[in-house]
Amino acid sequence: MAEKKKRPYLYEVDILRLIFITGVLLNHTTSMMGGHMGVGSWENHFLDATHLSLHFTRMGFMFITGLVLFLQHYHKELHVWSFWKKRYLGVGIPFVSWTAILLAGDLIGTGNFSWAAFWPKFGYLVTHGTDYYMYYIIVTMQLYLIFPALVWLFKHFKHSHGQILLVSFLFQIIMLVFIKYGLPHLDTSGLPFLFKNYGFSLLVYQFYFVLGAFASIHYDAFKQFITTHHRFIGWSTVVLAVGTIGEYYYNLNVLGLSLKKTLEIHQPYIFIYDLFIIGFIIWIGLQYAKYRDNGLPQWFVSFVSTGAKVGFGMYLGQTVALEIVDLGVTALSLPTVWNFVTLPLVFIIVVAVDYGMSLCFFKIPPFGFLVGRPQWHVSRLWSAK
């Protein structure tokens, strides 16, 4: 029998995972620190004006999810039921566990814990994911549901992948224009949850998943495109990042949007910005893979490799890390200017706490299930003699 060709490991994906999870932590750290700065202060205003530039991380996660899923499943037979079982258990167990832990902690912290209060709220959270930054899990579960159909689409129209990507792109643009300029003028109170809370819907992220699928199938050509045009992509990223400040003032002063709507990520301009910055970060990942064994310090390689393994756990446990650091910031009670100056240090501490906590869960049985890497598998226990 011919030896089965082993799929090469993409080391660039490791650092992409780490960049995107630390970017999420930076986004949420700035929001947390903004609460410790005086309302109307220039420091607080600066954080608001630059906040849109940090929101690419969510879309980066969606792209990586599509890329990795297609790398793992596109070039082999997909057994739908086995896929659903593995994937839903893989995200469902840590999702349900963290939701229960965080909700119980909140109720105990406020002195209002009771099972009568816990169960209704718990049931709502595990079906809607509205708290503790769990929207990503809800969206991912929707992707798992339609993933077999997405694989069929790319296989059935194997000579039309560019057209699929183009249709997805146009649909994304049209949808975002409607969300920004049309939806605010409509009464959405009677619509289903995923329509009026579109940030939890797979539809608003569909292009990033399709782009991930396209990049996976045509990975060599995709890498070549990024490498060839990385200077243009990089400088465009810088210009577009600065332009998010203009978008902020346009939304606030010209359109008269609320601050919440002003800072929303589902906007046509932010979509274009996201594509460029994700592209540039992919180039950084390719450089990491290139120099991983030829020039980069071993401690950094180990940090990235381990971070990729516990990145999902860092995402799930970020609420705990942020609350721990927030307690310290509150206790120090520094003036606004010092909270602003020390923000980079606070961010590093948040990353260290989250990374360290997730690493402990990863290393110490049986807590691996909290980071999506269980040390003990129920199926193995059943079959044990």
Coordinates of N, CA and C in Angstrom, one line a residue, residues 133-356:
Y133 N -18.2 37.0 27.1 CA -17.5 36.9 25.7 C -17.7 35.6 25.0
M134 N -18.8 34.9 25.3 CA -19.1 33.6 24.7 C -19.7 33.6 23.3
Y135 N -19.9 34.8 22.7 CA -20.5 34.9 21.4 C -19.7 34.0 20.4
Y136 N -18.4 33.9 20.5 CA -17.6 33.2 19.6 C -18.0 31.7 19.6
I137 N -18.3 31.2 20.7 CA -18.7 29.8 20.8 C -20.0 29.6 20.1
I138 N -21.0 30.5 20.3 CA -22.3 30.4 19.7 C -22.2 30.4 18.2
V139 N -21.3 31.3 17.7 CA -21.1 31.4 16.2 C -20.4 30.2 15.7
T140 N -19.4 29.7 16.4 CA -18.7 28.5 16.0 C -19.6 27.3 15.9
M141 N -20.5 27.2 16.9 CA -21.5 26.0 16.8 C -22.4 26.1 15.6
Q142 N -22.8 27.3 15.2 CA -23.5 27.5 14.0 C -22.7 27.1 12.8
L143 N -21.4 27.4 12.8 CA -20.5 27.0 11.7 C -20.4 25.5 11.6
Y144 N -20.3 24.8 12.7 CA -20.2 23.4 12.7 C -21.4 22.7 12.1
L145 N -22.6 23.4 12.3 CA -23.8 22.8 11.8 C -23.9 22.8 10.3
I146 N -23.4 23.9 9.7 CA -23.4 24.0 8.2 C -22.1 23.7 7.5
F147 N -21.1 23.3 8.3 CA -19.8 23.0 7.8 C -19.8 21.9 6.7
P148 N -20.6 20.8 6.9 CA -20.6 19.8 5.8 C -21.2 20.3 4.5
A149 N -22.2 21.2 4.6 CA -22.7 21.8 3.4 C -21.7 22.8 2.7
L150 N -20.9 23.4 3.6 CA -19.8 24.3 3.0 C -18.7 23.5 2.3
V151 N -18.4 22.4 2.9 CA -17.4 21.5 2.2 C -18.0 21.0 0.9
W152 N -19.2 20.6 0.9 CA -19.9 20.1 -0.3 C -19.9 21.2 -1.4
L153 N -20.2 22.5 -1.0 CA -20.2 23.6 -1.9 C -18.8 23.7 -2.6
F154 N -17.7 23.7 -1.9 CA -16.4 23.9 -2.5 C -16.0 22.7 -3.3
K155 N -16.4 21.5 -2.9 CA -16.1 20.3 -3.7 C -16.9 20.2 -5.0
H156 N -18.2 20.6 -4.9 CA -19.1 20.5 -6.0 C -18.8 21.5 -7.1
F157 N -18.4 22.7 -6.6 CA -18.0 23.7 -7.6 C -16.5 24.0 -7.5
K158 N -15.8 22.9 -7.8 CA -14.3 22.9 -7.5 C -13.6 23.9 -8.5
H159 N -14.2 24.2 -9.6 CA -13.6 25.2 -10.6 C -14.1 26.6 -10.4
S160 N -14.9 26.8 -9.4 CA -15.5 28.1 -9.2 C -15.3 28.7 -7.8
H161 N -14.1 28.4 -7.2 CA -13.9 28.9 -5.9 C -13.7 30.4 -5.8
G162 N -13.2 31.0 -6.9 CA -13.0 32.4 -6.9 C -14.4 33.1 -7.0
Q163 N -15.3 32.5 -7.7 CA -16.7 33.1 -7.8 C -17.4 33.0 -6.4
I164 N -17.2 31.8 -5.8 CA -17.8 31.7 -4.4 C -17.3 32.7 -3.5
L165 N -16.0 33.0 -3.5 CA -15.4 34.0 -2.7 C -15.9 35.4 -3.0
L166 N -16.1 35.7 -4.3 CA -16.6 37.0 -4.7 C -18.1 37.2 -4.3
V167 N -18.9 36.2 -4.5 CA -20.3 36.3 -4.0 C -20.4 36.5 -2.5
S168 N -19.5 35.8 -1.8 CA -19.5 36.0 -0.3 C -19.1 37.4 0.1
F169 N -18.1 37.9 -0.7 CA -17.6 39.3 -0.4 C -18.7 40.3 -0.7
L170 N -19.4 40.2 -1.8 CA -20.4 41.1 -2.1 C -21.6 41.1 -1.2
F171 N -21.9 39.8 -0.8 CA -23.0 39.7 0.2 C -22.6 40.3 1.5
Q172 N -21.3 40.2 1.9 CA -20.9 40.8 3.2 C -21.0 42.3 3.2
I173 N -20.5 42.9 2.1 CA -20.6 44.4 1.9 C -22.0 44.9 2.0
I174 N -22.9 44.2 1.2 CA -24.3 44.6 1.2 C -24.9 44.5 2.5
M175 N -24.7 43.4 3.2 CA -25.2 43.2 4.5 C -24.7 44.2 5.5
L176 N -23.5 44.6 5.5 CA -22.9 45.6 6.4 C -23.4 47.0 6.2
V177 N -23.6 47.3 4.9 CA -24.3 48.6 4.6 C -25.7 48.7 5.1
F178 N -26.4 47.6 5.0 CA -27.8 47.5 5.5 C -27.8 47.6 7.1
I179 N -26.8 46.9 7.7 CA -26.8 46.9 9.2 C -26.5 48.3 9.7
K180 N -25.6 49.0 9.0 CA -25.2 50.4 9.5 C -26.2 51.4 9.1
Y181 N -26.7 51.4 7.9 CA -27.5 52.6 7.5 C -29.0 52.3 7.4
G182 N -29.4 51.0 7.4 CA -30.8 50.7 7.3 C -31.4 50.1 8.6
L183 N -30.7 49.2 9.2 CA -31.3 48.5 10.4 C -31.6 49.4 11.5
P184 N -30.8 50.5 11.8 CA -31.1 51.3 13.0 C -32.5 52.0 12.8
H185 N -33.0 52.1 11.6 CA -34.3 52.8 11.4 C -35.5 51.8 11.5
L186 N -35.2 50.6 11.7 CA -36.3 49.6 11.7 C -36.6 49.1 13.2
D187 N -37.8 48.7 13.4 CA -38.2 48.1 14.7 C -37.8 46.6 14.7
T188 N -36.9 46.2 15.5 CA -36.4 44.8 15.5 C -36.9 44.1 16.7
S189 N -37.7 44.7 17.5 CA -38.1 44.1 18.8 C -38.8 42.8 18.6
G190 N -39.5 42.6 17.5 CA -40.3 41.4 17.3 C -39.5 40.3 16.5
L191 N -38.3 40.6 16.2 CA -37.5 39.6 15.4 C -36.9 38.5 16.3
P192 N -36.5 37.4 15.7 CA -35.8 36.3 16.4 C -34.5 36.8 17.0
F193 N -34.0 36.2 18.0 CA -32.8 36.6 18.7 C -31.6 36.9 17.7
L194 N -31.3 35.9 16.8 CA -30.1 36.1 16.0 C -30.3 37.2 14.9
F195 N -31.5 37.7 14.7 CA -31.7 38.8 13.7 C -31.5 40.1 14.4
K196 N -32.0 40.3 15.6 CA -31.9 41.6 16.3 C -30.5 41.6 17.1
N197 N -29.9 40.5 17.3 CA -28.6 40.4 18.0 C -27.7 39.8 16.9
Y198 N -27.5 40.5 15.8 CA -26.7 39.9 14.7 C -25.3 39.6 15.0
G199 N -24.7 40.2 16.0 CA -23.3 39.9 16.4 C -23.2 38.4 16.8
F200 N -24.3 37.7 17.1 CA -24.2 36.3 17.5 C -24.6 35.4 16.3
S201 N -24.8 36.0 15.1 CA -25.2 35.2 14.0 C -24.0 34.9 13.1
L202 N -24.0 33.7 12.5 CA -23.0 33.2 11.6 C -23.0 34.1 10.4
L203 N -24.1 34.7 10.0 CA -24.2 35.4 8.7 C -23.2 36.6 8.7
V204 N -23.1 37.3 9.8 CA -22.2 38.5 9.7 C -20.8 38.2 9.7
Y205 N -20.4 37.0 9.9 CA -19.0 36.5 9.8 C -18.7 35.6 8.6
Q206 N -19.7 35.4 7.8 CA -19.6 34.3 6.8 C -18.4 34.5 5.9
F207 N -18.1 35.7 5.5 CA -17.0 35.9 4.6 C -15.7 35.4 5.2
Y208 N -15.4 35.6 6.4 CA -14.2 35.2 7.0 C -14.0 33.7 7.0
F209 N -15.1 33.0 7.2 CA -15.1 31.5 7.2 C -14.9 31.1 5.7
V210 N -15.5 31.7 4.8 CA -15.3 31.4 3.4 C -13.9 31.7 2.9
L211 N -13.4 32.8 3.4 CA -12.0 33.2 3.1 C -11.0 32.2 3.7
G212 N -11.3 31.7 4.9 CA -10.5 30.7 5.5 C -10.5 29.4 4.7
A213 N -11.7 29.0 4.2 CA -11.8 27.8 3.4 C -11.0 28.0 2.1
F214 N -11.2 29.1 1.4 CA -10.5 29.4 0.2 C -9.0 29.4 0.4
A215 N -8.5 30.0 1.5 CA -7.1 30.0 1.7 C -6.5 28.6 2.0
S216 N -7.3 27.8 2.7 CA -6.9 26.5 3.0 C -6.7 25.6 1.7
I217 N -7.7 25.7 0.9 CA -7.7 24.9 -0.4 C -6.6 25.3 -1.3
H218 N -6.3 26.6 -1.4 CA -5.3 27.2 -2.3 C -4.2 27.8 -1.5
Y219 N -3.7 27.0 -0.5 CA -2.8 27.6 0.5 C -1.5 28.1 -0.1
D220 N -0.9 27.4 -1.0 CA 0.4 27.8 -1.6 C 0.2 29.1 -2.4
A221 N -0.8 29.2 -3.2 CA -1.1 30.5 -3.9 C -1.5 31.6 -3.0
F222 N -2.2 31.3 -1.9 CA -2.6 32.3 -0.9 C -1.3 32.9 -0.3
K223 N -0.4 32.0 0.2 CA 0.8 32.4 0.8 C 1.6 33.3 -0.2
Q224 N 1.7 32.9 -1.4 CA 2.5 33.6 -2.4 C 1.9 35.0 -2.6
F225 N 0.6 35.1 -2.6 CA -0.1 36.4 -2.8 C 0.3 37.3 -1.6
I226 N 0.2 36.8 -0.4 CA 0.5 37.6 0.8 C 1.9 38.0 0.8
T227 N 2.8 37.1 0.5 CA 4.3 37.4 0.5 C 4.6 38.5 -0.6
T228 N 4.0 38.3 -1.8 CA 4.3 39.2 -2.9 C 3.9 40.6 -2.6
H229 N 2.7 40.8 -1.9 CA 2.1 42.1 -1.7 C 2.1 42.6 -0.3
H230 N 3.0 42.0 0.5 CA 3.0 42.3 1.9 C 3.3 43.8 2.2
R231 N 4.1 44.5 1.4 CA 4.4 45.9 1.7 C 3.1 46.7 1.4
F232 N 2.4 46.4 0.3 CA 1.2 47.2 0.1 C 0.2 46.9 1.2
I233 N 0.1 45.6 1.6 CA -0.9 45.2 2.6 C -0.5 45.9 3.9
G234 N 0.8 45.9 4.2 CA 1.2 46.5 5.5 C 1.0 48.0 5.6
W235 N 1.4 48.8 4.5 CA 1.1 50.2 4.5 C -0.4 50.6 4.5
S236 N -1.1 49.8 3.8 CA -2.6 50.0 3.7 C -3.2 49.8 5.1
T237 N -2.6 48.8 5.8 CA -3.1 48.5 7.2 C -2.9 49.7 8.1
V238 N -1.7 50.3 8.0 CA -1.4 51.5 8.8 C -2.4 52.7 8.4
V239 N -2.6 52.9 7.2 CA -3.4 54.0 6.7 C -4.9 53.8 7.2
L240 N -5.3 52.5 7.0 CA -6.7 52.2 7.4 C -6.9 52.2 8.9
A241 N -5.8 51.8 9.7 CA -5.9 51.9 11.1 C -6.1 53.3 11.6
V242 N -5.3 54.2 11.0 CA -5.5 55.7 11.4 C -6.9 56.1 10.9
G243 N -7.3 55.6 9.8 CA -8.7 56.0 9.3 C -9.8 55.6 10.2
T244 N -9.6 54.6 11.1 CA -10.7 54.2 12.0 C -11.0 55.4 13.0
I245 N -10.0 56.2 13.2 CA -10.3 57.4 14.1 C -11.3 58.4 13.3
G246 N -11.0 58.5 12.0 CA -12.0 59.3 11.2 C -13.3 58.7 11.2
E247 N -13.4 57.4 11.1 CA -14.7 56.6 11.1 C -15.4 56.9 12.4
Y248 N -14.6 56.9 13.5 CA -15.2 57.2 14.8 C -15.9 58.5 14.9
Y249 N -15.2 59.6 14.4 CA -15.8 60.9 14.4 C -17.0 61.1 13.4
Y250 N -16.8 60.4 12.3 CA -17.9 60.4 11.3 C -19.2 59.8 11.9
N251 N -19.0 58.6 12.5 CA -20.2 58.0 13.1 C -20.8 58.8 14.2
L252 N -20.0 59.4 15.0 CA -20.4 60.1 16.2 C -21.0 61.5 15.9
N253 N -20.3 62.3 15.0 CA -20.7 63.7 14.8 C -21.5 63.9 13.5
V254 N -21.3 63.1 12.5 CA -22.0 63.3 11.2 C -23.3 62.4 11.2
L255 N -23.2 61.1 11.5 CA -24.3 60.3 11.6 C -25.1 60.4 12.9
G256 N -24.5 60.9 13.9 CA -25.2 61.1 15.2 C -25.5 59.8 15.9
L257 N -24.6 58.8 15.7 CA -24.8 57.5 16.3 C -24.5 57.5 17.8
S258 N -25.0 56.6 18.5 CA -24.6 56.5 19.9 C -23.2 55.9 20.0
L259 N -22.6 56.0 21.2 CA -21.2 55.6 21.3 C -21.1 54.1 21.1
K260 N -22.1 53.3 21.5 CA -22.1 51.9 21.3 C -22.2 51.5 19.8
K261 N -23.1 52.2 19.1 CA -23.2 52.0 17.7 C -22.0 52.5 16.9
T262 N -21.4 53.6 17.4 CA -20.2 54.1 16.8 C -19.1 53.1 16.8
L263 N -18.9 52.4 17.9 CA -17.8 51.5 18.1 C -18.1 50.1 17.6
E264 N -19.3 49.9 17.0 CA -19.6 48.6 16.5 C -18.7 48.1 15.4
I265 N -18.4 46.8 15.4 CA -17.5 46.3 14.4 C -18.1 46.0 13.1
H266 N -19.4 45.9 13.0 CA -20.1 45.5 11.8 C -20.4 46.7 10.9
Q267 N -19.3 47.2 10.3 CA -19.4 48.4 9.5 C -18.6 48.1 8.2
P268 N -19.0 48.7 7.0 CA -18.2 48.4 5.8 C -16.8 48.8 5.9
Y269 N -16.5 50.0 6.4 CA -15.1 50.4 6.5 C -14.2 49.5 7.4
I270 N -14.8 49.0 8.5 CA -14.1 48.1 9.4 C -13.8 46.8 8.7
F271 N -14.8 46.4 7.9 CA -14.6 45.1 7.1 C -13.4 45.2 6.2
I272 N -13.2 46.3 5.5 CA -12.0 46.4 4.6 C -10.8 46.5 5.5
Y273 N -10.8 47.3 6.5 CA -9.6 47.3 7.4 C -9.3 46.0 8.0
D274 N -10.3 45.2 8.4 CA -10.0 43.9 8.9 C -9.3 43.0 7.9
L275 N -9.7 43.0 6.7 CA -9.1 42.2 5.6 C -7.6 42.5 5.5
F276 N -7.3 43.8 5.5 CA -5.9 44.2 5.3 C -5.0 43.8 6.5
I277 N -5.6 44.1 7.7 CA -4.7 43.8 8.9 C -4.6 42.3 9.2
I278 N -5.7 41.5 8.9 CA -5.5 40.1 9.0 C -4.5 39.6 7.9
G279 N -4.5 40.1 6.7 CA -3.5 39.8 5.7 C -2.1 40.1 6.2
F280 N -1.9 41.2 6.8 CA -0.6 41.6 7.3 C -0.1 40.7 8.5
I281 N -1.1 40.3 9.3 CA -0.7 39.4 10.4 C -0.4 38.0 9.9
I282 N -1.0 37.6 8.8 CA -0.7 36.3 8.2 C 0.7 36.4 7.7
W283 N 1.1 37.5 7.1 CA 2.5 37.7 6.7 C 3.5 37.6 7.9
I284 N 3.2 38.2 9.0 CA 4.0 38.0 10.2 C 4.1 36.6 10.6
G285 N 2.9 35.8 10.5 CA 3.0 34.4 10.8 C 3.9 33.6 9.9
L286 N 3.9 34.0 8.6 CA 4.7 33.3 7.6 C 6.2 33.6 8.0
Q287 N 6.5 34.8 8.4 CA 7.9 35.1 8.8 C 8.3 34.3 10.0
Y288 N 7.4 34.2 11.0 CA 7.6 33.3 12.2 C 8.0 31.9 11.7
A289 N 7.1 31.3 10.8 CA 7.4 30.0 10.4 C 8.7 29.8 9.7
K290 N 9.1 30.9 9.0 CA 10.4 30.9 8.2 C 11.6 30.9 9.1
Y291 N 11.5 31.6 10.2 CA 12.7 31.8 11.1 C 12.5 31.0 12.4
R292 N 11.5 30.2 12.5 CA 11.2 29.5 13.7 C 12.4 28.7 14.2
D293 N 13.0 28.0 13.3 CA 14.2 27.1 13.6 C 15.5 27.7 13.1
N294 N 15.4 29.0 12.8 CA 16.7 29.6 12.2 C 16.7 31.0 12.6
G295 N 17.0 31.3 13.9 CA 17.2 32.6 14.4 C 16.3 33.1 15.5
L296 N 15.2 32.5 15.7 CA 14.3 32.9 16.8 C 14.7 32.2 18.1
P297 N 14.7 33.0 19.2 CA 15.0 32.3 20.5 C 14.1 31.2 20.8
Q298 N 14.7 30.1 21.4 CA 13.9 28.9 21.7 C 12.8 29.2 22.7
W299 N 13.1 30.2 23.7 CA 12.0 30.5 24.7 C 10.8 31.1 24.0
F300 N 11.0 31.9 23.0 CA 9.9 32.5 22.3 C 9.1 31.5 21.5
V301 N 9.8 30.6 20.8 CA 9.2 29.5 20.1 C 8.3 28.6 21.0
S302 N 8.9 28.3 22.2 CA 8.1 27.5 23.2 C 6.9 28.3 23.7
F303 N 7.1 29.6 23.9 CA 6.0 30.4 24.4 C 4.8 30.4 23.4
V304 N 5.2 30.6 22.1 CA 4.2 30.6 21.0 C 3.5 29.2 20.9
S305 N 4.3 28.2 20.9 CA 3.8 26.8 20.7 C 2.8 26.5 21.8
T306 N 3.2 26.8 23.0 CA 2.3 26.5 24.2 C 1.1 27.4 24.1
G307 N 1.3 28.7 23.8 CA 0.2 29.6 23.7 C -0.9 29.2 22.7
A308 N -0.4 28.6 21.6 CA -1.4 28.1 20.6 C -2.2 26.9 21.2
K309 N -1.6 26.1 22.0 CA -2.3 25.0 22.6 C -3.4 25.5 23.6
V310 N -3.0 26.5 24.4 CA -3.9 27.0 25.4 C -4.7 28.2 25.0
G311 N -4.6 28.6 23.8 CA -5.3 29.9 23.3 C -6.8 29.8 23.5
F312 N -7.4 28.7 23.2 CA -8.8 28.5 23.4 C -9.2 28.7 24.8
G313 N -8.4 28.1 25.7 CA -8.7 28.3 27.1 C -8.5 29.7 27.6
M314 N -7.5 30.4 27.0 CA -7.3 31.8 27.3 C -8.6 32.6 27.0
Y315 N -9.1 32.3 25.8 CA -10.3 33.0 25.4 C -11.5 32.7 26.4
L316 N -11.7 31.5 26.8 CA -12.8 31.1 27.7 C -12.6 31.7 29.1
G317 N -11.3 31.8 29.5 CA -11.0 32.2 30.9 C -10.7 33.6 31.1
Q318 N -10.8 34.4 30.0 CA -10.4 35.8 30.0 C -11.1 36.6 31.1
T319 N -12.4 36.3 31.3 CA -13.2 37.0 32.3 C -12.6 37.0 33.6
V320 N -12.1 35.8 34.0 CA -11.4 35.6 35.3 C -10.1 36.5 35.4
A321 N -9.3 36.4 34.4 CA -8.1 37.2 34.3 C -8.3 38.6 34.4
L322 N -9.3 39.1 33.7 CA -9.6 40.5 33.7 C -10.2 41.0 35.0
E323 N -11.0 40.2 35.7 CA -11.5 40.5 37.0 C -10.5 40.5 38.0
I324 N -9.5 39.6 38.0 CA -8.4 39.6 38.9 C -7.6 40.8 38.9
V325 N -7.2 41.2 37.6 CA -6.4 42.4 37.4 C -7.2 43.7 37.8
D326 N -8.5 43.6 37.4 CA -9.4 44.8 37.8 C -9.4 45.0 39.3
L327 N -9.4 44.0 40.0 CA -9.4 44.1 41.5 C -8.2 44.9 42.0
G328 N -7.0 44.5 41.3 CA -5.8 45.2 41.7 C -5.8 46.6 41.3
V329 N -6.3 46.9 40.1 CA -6.3 48.3 39.6 C -7.3 49.1 40.5
T330 N -8.4 48.6 40.9 CA -9.3 49.2 41.8 C -8.7 49.5 43.2
A331 N -7.9 48.5 43.7 CA -7.3 48.7 45.0 C -6.3 49.8 45.0
L332 N -5.5 49.9 43.9 CA -4.5 51.0 43.8 C -5.1 52.4 43.7
S333 N -6.3 52.5 43.0 CA -7.0 53.7 42.9 C -6.1 54.9 42.4
L334 N -5.4 54.6 41.3 CA -4.5 55.6 40.7 C -5.3 56.7 40.0
P335 N -4.7 57.9 39.9 CA -5.3 59.0 39.1 C -5.5 58.5 37.6
T336 N -6.4 59.2 36.9 CA -6.6 58.8 35.5 C -5.4 58.8 34.6
V337 N -4.5 59.8 34.8 CA -3.3 59.8 33.9 C -2.4 58.6 34.1
W338 N -2.3 58.2 35.4 CA -1.5 57.0 35.7 C -2.1 55.7 35.2
N339 N -3.4 55.6 35.3 CA -4.1 54.5 34.7 C -3.9 54.4 33.2
F340 N -3.8 55.6 32.6 CA -3.5 55.6 31.1 C -2.1 55.2 30.8
V341 N -1.2 55.8 31.6 CA 0.3 55.5 31.4 C 0.6 54.0 31.6
T342 N 0.0 53.4 32.6 CA 0.3 52.0 33.0 C -0.5 51.0 32.2
L343 N -1.3 51.4 31.3 CA -2.2 50.5 30.5 C -1.4 49.4 29.8
P344 N -0.2 49.7 29.2 CA 0.6 48.6 28.6 C 1.0 47.6 29.6
L345 N 1.4 48.0 30.8 CA 1.8 47.1 31.9 C 0.6 46.3 32.3
V346 N -0.5 46.9 32.5 CA -1.8 46.2 32.9 C -2.1 45.1 31.9
F347 N -2.0 45.4 30.6 CA -2.2 44.5 29.5 C -1.3 43.3 29.6
I348 N 0.0 43.5 29.9 CA 0.9 42.4 30.0 C 0.6 41.5 31.2
I349 N 0.1 42.1 32.3 CA -0.3 41.4 33.4 C -1.5 40.5 33.1
V350 N -2.5 41.1 32.4 CA -3.7 40.3 32.0 C -3.3 39.1 31.2
V351 N -2.4 39.3 30.2 CA -2.0 38.2 29.4 C -1.3 37.2 30.2
A352 N -0.4 37.6 31.1 CA 0.4 36.7 32.0 C -0.6 35.8 32.9
V353 N -1.5 36.5 33.5 CA -2.5 35.8 34.3 C -3.3 34.8 33.5
D354 N -3.8 35.2 32.4 CA -4.6 34.3 31.6 C -3.8 33.2 31.0
Y355 N -2.6 33.5 30.5 CA -1.7 32.4 30.0 C -1.4 31.4 31.1
G356 N -1.0 32.0 32.2 CA -0.6 31.1 33.3 C -1.7 30.2 33.8

